[in-house]
PDB file of C-alpha atoms in Angstrom:
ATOM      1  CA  UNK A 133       0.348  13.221 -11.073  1.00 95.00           C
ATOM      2  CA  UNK A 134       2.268  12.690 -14.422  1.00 97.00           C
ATOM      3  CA  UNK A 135       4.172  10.225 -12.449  1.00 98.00           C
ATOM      4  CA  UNK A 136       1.895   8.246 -10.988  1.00 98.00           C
ATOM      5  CA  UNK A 137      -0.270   7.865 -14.384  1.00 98.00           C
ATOM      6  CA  UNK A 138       3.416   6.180 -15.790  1.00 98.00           C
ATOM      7  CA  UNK A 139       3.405   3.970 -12.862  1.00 98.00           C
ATOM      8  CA  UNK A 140      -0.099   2.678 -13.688  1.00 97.00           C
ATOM      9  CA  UNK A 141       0.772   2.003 -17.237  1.00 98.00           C
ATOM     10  CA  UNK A 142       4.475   0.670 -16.187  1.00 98.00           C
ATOM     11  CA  UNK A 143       4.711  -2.675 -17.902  1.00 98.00           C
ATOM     12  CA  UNK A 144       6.203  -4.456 -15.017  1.00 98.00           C
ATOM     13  CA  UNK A 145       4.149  -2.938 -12.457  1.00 97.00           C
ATOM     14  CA  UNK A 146       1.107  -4.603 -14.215  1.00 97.00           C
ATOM     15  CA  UNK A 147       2.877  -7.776 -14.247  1.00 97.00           C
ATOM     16  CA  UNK A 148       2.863  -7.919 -10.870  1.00 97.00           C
ATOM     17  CA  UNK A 149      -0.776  -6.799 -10.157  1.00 95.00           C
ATOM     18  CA  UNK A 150      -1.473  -9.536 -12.649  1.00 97.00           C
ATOM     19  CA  UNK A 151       1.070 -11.880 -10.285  1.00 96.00           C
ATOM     20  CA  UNK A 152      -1.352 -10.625  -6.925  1.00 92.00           C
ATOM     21  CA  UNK A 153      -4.623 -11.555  -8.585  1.00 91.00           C
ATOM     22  CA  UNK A 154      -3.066 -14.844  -9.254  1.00 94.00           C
ATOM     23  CA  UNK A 155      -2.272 -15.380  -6.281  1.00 86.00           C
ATOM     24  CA  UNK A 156      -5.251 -14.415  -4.205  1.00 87.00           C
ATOM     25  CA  UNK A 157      -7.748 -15.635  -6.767  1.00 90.00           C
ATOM     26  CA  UNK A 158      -9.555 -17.904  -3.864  1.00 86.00           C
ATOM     27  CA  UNK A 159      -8.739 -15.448  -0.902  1.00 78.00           C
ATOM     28  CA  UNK A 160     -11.742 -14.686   1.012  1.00 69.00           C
ATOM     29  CA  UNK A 161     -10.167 -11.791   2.657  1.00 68.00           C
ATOM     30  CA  UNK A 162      -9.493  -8.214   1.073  1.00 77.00           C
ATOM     31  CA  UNK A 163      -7.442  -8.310  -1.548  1.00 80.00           C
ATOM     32  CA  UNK A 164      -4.195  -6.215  -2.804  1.00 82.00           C
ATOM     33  CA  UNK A 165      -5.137  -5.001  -5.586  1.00 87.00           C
ATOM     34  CA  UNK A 166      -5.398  -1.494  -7.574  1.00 93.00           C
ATOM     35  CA  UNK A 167      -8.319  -1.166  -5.562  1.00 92.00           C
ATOM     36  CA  UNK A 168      -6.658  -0.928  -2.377  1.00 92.00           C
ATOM     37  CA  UNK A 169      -3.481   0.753  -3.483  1.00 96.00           C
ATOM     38  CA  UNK A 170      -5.848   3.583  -4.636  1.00 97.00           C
ATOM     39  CA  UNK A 171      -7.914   3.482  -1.089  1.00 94.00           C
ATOM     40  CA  UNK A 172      -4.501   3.078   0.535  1.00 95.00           C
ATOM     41  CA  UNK A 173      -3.520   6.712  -1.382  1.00 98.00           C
ATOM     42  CA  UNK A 174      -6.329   8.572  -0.788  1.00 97.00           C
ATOM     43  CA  UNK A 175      -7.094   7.794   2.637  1.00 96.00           C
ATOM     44  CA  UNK A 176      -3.138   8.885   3.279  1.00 97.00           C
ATOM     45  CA  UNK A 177      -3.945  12.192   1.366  1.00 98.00           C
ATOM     46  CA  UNK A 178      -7.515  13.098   3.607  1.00 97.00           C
ATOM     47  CA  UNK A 179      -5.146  12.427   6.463  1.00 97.00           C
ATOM     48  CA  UNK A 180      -2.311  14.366   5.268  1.00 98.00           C
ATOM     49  CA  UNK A 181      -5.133  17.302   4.828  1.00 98.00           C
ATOM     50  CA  UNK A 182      -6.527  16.312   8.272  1.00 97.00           C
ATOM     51  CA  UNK A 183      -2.863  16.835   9.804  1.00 97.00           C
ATOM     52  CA  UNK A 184      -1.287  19.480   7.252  1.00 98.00           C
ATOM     53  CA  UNK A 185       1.517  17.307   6.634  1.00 97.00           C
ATOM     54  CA  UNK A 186       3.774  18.671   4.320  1.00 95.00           C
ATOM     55  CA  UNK A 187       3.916  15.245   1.414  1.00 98.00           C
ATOM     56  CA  UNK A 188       2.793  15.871  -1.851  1.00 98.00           C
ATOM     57  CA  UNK A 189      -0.266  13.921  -3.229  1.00 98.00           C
ATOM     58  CA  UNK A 190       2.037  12.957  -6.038  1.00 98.00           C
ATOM     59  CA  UNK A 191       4.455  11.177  -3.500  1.00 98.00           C
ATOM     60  CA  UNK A 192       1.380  10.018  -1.565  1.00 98.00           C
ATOM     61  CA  UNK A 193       0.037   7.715  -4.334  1.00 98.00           C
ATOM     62  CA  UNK A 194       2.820   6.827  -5.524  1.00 98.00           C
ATOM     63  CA  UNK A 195       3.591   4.829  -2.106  1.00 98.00           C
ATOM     64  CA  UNK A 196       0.649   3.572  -2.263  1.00 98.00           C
ATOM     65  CA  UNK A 197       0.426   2.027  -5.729  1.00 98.00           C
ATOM     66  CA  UNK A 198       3.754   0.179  -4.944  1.00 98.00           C
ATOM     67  CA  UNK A 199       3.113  -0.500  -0.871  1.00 96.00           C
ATOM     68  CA  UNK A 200       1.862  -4.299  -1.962  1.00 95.00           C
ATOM     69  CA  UNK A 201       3.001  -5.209  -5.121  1.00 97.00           C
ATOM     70  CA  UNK A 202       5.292  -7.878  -4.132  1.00 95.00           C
ATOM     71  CA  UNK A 203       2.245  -9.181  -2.097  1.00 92.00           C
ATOM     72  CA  UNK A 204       2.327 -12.603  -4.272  1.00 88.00           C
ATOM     73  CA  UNK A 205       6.059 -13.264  -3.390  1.00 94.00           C
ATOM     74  CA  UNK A 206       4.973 -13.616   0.146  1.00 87.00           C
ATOM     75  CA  UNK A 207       2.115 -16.119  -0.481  1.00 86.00           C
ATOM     76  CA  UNK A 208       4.847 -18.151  -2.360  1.00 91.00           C
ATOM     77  CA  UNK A 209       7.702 -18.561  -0.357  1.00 95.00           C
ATOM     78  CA  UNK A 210       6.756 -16.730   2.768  1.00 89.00           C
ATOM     79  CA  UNK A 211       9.326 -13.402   2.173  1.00 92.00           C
ATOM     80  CA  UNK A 212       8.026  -9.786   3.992  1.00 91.00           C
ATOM     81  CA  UNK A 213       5.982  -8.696   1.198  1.00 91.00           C
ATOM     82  CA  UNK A 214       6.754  -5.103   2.281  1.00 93.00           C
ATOM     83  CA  UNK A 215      10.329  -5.880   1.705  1.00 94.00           C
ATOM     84  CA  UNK A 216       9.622  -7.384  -1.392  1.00 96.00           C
ATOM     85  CA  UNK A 217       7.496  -4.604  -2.661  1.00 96.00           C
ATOM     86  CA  UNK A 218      10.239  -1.829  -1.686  1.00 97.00           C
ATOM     87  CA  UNK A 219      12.788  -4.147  -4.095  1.00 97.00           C
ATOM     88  CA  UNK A 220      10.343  -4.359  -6.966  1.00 97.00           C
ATOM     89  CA  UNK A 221       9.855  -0.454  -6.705  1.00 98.00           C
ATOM     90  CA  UNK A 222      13.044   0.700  -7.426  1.00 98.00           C
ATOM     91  CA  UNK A 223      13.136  -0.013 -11.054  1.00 98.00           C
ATOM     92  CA  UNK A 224       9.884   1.067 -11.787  1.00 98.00           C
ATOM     93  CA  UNK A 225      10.457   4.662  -9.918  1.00 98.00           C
ATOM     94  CA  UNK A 226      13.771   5.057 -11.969  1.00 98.00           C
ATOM     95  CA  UNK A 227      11.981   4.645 -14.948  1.00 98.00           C
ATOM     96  CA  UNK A 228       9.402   6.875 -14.050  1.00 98.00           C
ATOM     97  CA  UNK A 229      12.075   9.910 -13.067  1.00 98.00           C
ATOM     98  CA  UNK A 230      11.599   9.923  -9.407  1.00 98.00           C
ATOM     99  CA  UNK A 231      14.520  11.709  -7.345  1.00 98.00           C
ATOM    100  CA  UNK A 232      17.215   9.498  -5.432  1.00 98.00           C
ATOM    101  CA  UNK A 233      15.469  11.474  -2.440  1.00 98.00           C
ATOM    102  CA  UNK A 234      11.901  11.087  -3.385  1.00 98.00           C
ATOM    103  CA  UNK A 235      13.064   6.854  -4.190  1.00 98.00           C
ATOM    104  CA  UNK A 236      14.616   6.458  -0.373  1.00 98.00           C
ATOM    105  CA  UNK A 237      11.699   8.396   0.865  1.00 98.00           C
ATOM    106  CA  UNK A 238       9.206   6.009  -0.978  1.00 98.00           C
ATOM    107  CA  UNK A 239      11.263   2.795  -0.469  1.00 97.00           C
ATOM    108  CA  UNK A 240      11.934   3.030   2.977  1.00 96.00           C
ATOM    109  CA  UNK A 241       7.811   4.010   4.165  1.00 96.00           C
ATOM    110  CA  UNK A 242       6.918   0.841   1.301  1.00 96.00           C
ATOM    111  CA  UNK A 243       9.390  -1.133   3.988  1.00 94.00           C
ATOM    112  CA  UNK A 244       8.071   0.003   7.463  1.00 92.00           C
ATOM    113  CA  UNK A 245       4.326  -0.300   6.510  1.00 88.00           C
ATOM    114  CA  UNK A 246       3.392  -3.490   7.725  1.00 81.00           C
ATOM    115  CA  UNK A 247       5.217  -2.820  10.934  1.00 75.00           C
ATOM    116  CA  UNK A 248       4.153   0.871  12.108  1.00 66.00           C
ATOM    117  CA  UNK A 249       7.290   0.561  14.305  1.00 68.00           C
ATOM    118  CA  UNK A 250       9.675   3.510  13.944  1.00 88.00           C
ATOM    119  CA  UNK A 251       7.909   5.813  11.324  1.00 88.00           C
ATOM    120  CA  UNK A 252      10.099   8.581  11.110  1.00 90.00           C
ATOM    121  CA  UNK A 253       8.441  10.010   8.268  1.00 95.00           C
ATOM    122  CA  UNK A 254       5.375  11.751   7.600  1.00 97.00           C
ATOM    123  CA  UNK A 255       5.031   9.833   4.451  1.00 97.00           C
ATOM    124  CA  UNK A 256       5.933   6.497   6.858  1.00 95.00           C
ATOM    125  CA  UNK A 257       2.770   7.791   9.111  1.00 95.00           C
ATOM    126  CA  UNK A 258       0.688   7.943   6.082  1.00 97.00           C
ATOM    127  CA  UNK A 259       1.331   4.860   4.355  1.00 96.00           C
ATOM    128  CA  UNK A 260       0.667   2.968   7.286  1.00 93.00           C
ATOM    129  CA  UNK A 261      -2.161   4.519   8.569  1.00 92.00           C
ATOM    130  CA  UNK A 262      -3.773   4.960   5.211  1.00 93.00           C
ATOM    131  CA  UNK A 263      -2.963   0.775   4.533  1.00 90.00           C
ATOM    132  CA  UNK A 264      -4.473   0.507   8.188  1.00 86.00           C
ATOM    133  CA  UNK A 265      -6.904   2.250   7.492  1.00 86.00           C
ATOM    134  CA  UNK A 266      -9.117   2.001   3.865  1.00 83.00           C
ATOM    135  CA  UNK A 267     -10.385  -1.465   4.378  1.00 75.00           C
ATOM    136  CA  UNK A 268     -14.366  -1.623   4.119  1.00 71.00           C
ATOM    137  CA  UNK A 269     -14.826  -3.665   7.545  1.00 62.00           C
ATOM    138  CA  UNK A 270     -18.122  -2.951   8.659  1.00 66.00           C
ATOM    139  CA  UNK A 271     -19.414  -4.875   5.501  1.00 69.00           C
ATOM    140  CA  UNK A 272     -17.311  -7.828   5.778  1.00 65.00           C
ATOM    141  CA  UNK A 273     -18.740 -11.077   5.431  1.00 70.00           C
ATOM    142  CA  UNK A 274     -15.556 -13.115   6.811  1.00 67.00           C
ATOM    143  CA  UNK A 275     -14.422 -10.871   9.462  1.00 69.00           C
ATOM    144  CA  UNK A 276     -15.029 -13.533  12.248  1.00 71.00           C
ATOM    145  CA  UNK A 277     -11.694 -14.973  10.350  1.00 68.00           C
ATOM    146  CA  UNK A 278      -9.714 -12.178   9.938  1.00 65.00           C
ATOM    147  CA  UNK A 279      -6.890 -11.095  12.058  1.00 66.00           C
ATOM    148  CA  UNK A 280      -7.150  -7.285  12.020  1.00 67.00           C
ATOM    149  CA  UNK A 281      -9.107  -6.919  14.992  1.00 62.00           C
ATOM    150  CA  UNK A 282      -8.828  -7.938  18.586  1.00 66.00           C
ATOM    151  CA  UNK A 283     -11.602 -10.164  20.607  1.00 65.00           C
ATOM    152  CA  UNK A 284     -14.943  -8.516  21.079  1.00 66.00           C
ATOM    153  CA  UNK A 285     -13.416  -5.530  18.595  1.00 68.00           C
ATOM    154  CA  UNK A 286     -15.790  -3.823  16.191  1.00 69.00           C
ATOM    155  CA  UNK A 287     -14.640  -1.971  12.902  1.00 72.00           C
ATOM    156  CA  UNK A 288     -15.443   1.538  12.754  1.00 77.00           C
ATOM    157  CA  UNK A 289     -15.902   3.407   9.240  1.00 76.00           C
ATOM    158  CA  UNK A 290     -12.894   6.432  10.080  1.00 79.00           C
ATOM    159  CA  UNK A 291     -12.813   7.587   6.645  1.00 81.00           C
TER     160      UNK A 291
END
């Protein structure tokens, strides 16, 4: 996790965690912050045990520390945040010595998970079901606002 640990003290990554508390300092809904990236991570890892998927914890993480960090981007001009976040990513995982495979693996399950549409993957599966996920619902003072669930649809605590 030698990786990951660089990513956290990345100078530019903090910049824009810094840039996504900005941004969502009145938001009444959950939040994108280091928070949920980690929640994000480790509910993708419990389901990567659940499923013995083959993806690395390392790898895992690392997705999920960079899934919404161009988050801010979108609440300023409207772009795909996951798009966004997948741009922002690759300089940071160059710096931090990950693979040309490991970066297109990384980059392209940062793109899809907002979607969940074609996740060829495992480590698309896991990104988007771990984003999908790690929210604390059942505790949720606004969720009569929120758009995650359908009419008449409770949260359920999965993991």
């Amino acid at each position: 996790m030698k990786r990951v640990n660089e990513i956290l003290n990345h100078p530019q990554y903090n910049v824009y965690l810094q840039k996504n508390m900005e941004a969502e300092k009145d938001r009444i809904f959950c939040r994108h912050n280091l928070q949920h990236f980690l929640d994000v991570a480790r509910v993708g890892y419990i389901i990567a045990l659940e499923k013995n998927l083959k993806v690395s914890k390392e790898i895992i993480y690392t997705a999920a520390l960079l899934h919404d960090i161009g988050r801010w981007k979108q609440y300023a001009d409207g772009t795909d945040h996951a798009l966004v976040s997948a741009e922002l990513s690759k300089a940071i995982l160059r710096d931090c010595n990950y693979s040309d495979n490991e970066t297109h693996l990384i980059l392209t399950a940062i793109e899809k998970h907002r979607k969940g549409k074609k996740l060829v993957s495992d480590l698309d599966f896991l990104l988007y079901e771990g984003d999908k996920r790690s929210r604390p619902c059942v505790e949720c003072k606004t969720i009569e606002g929120c758009n995650r669930f359908e009419e008449n649809e409770k949260p359920e605590i999965q993991y």
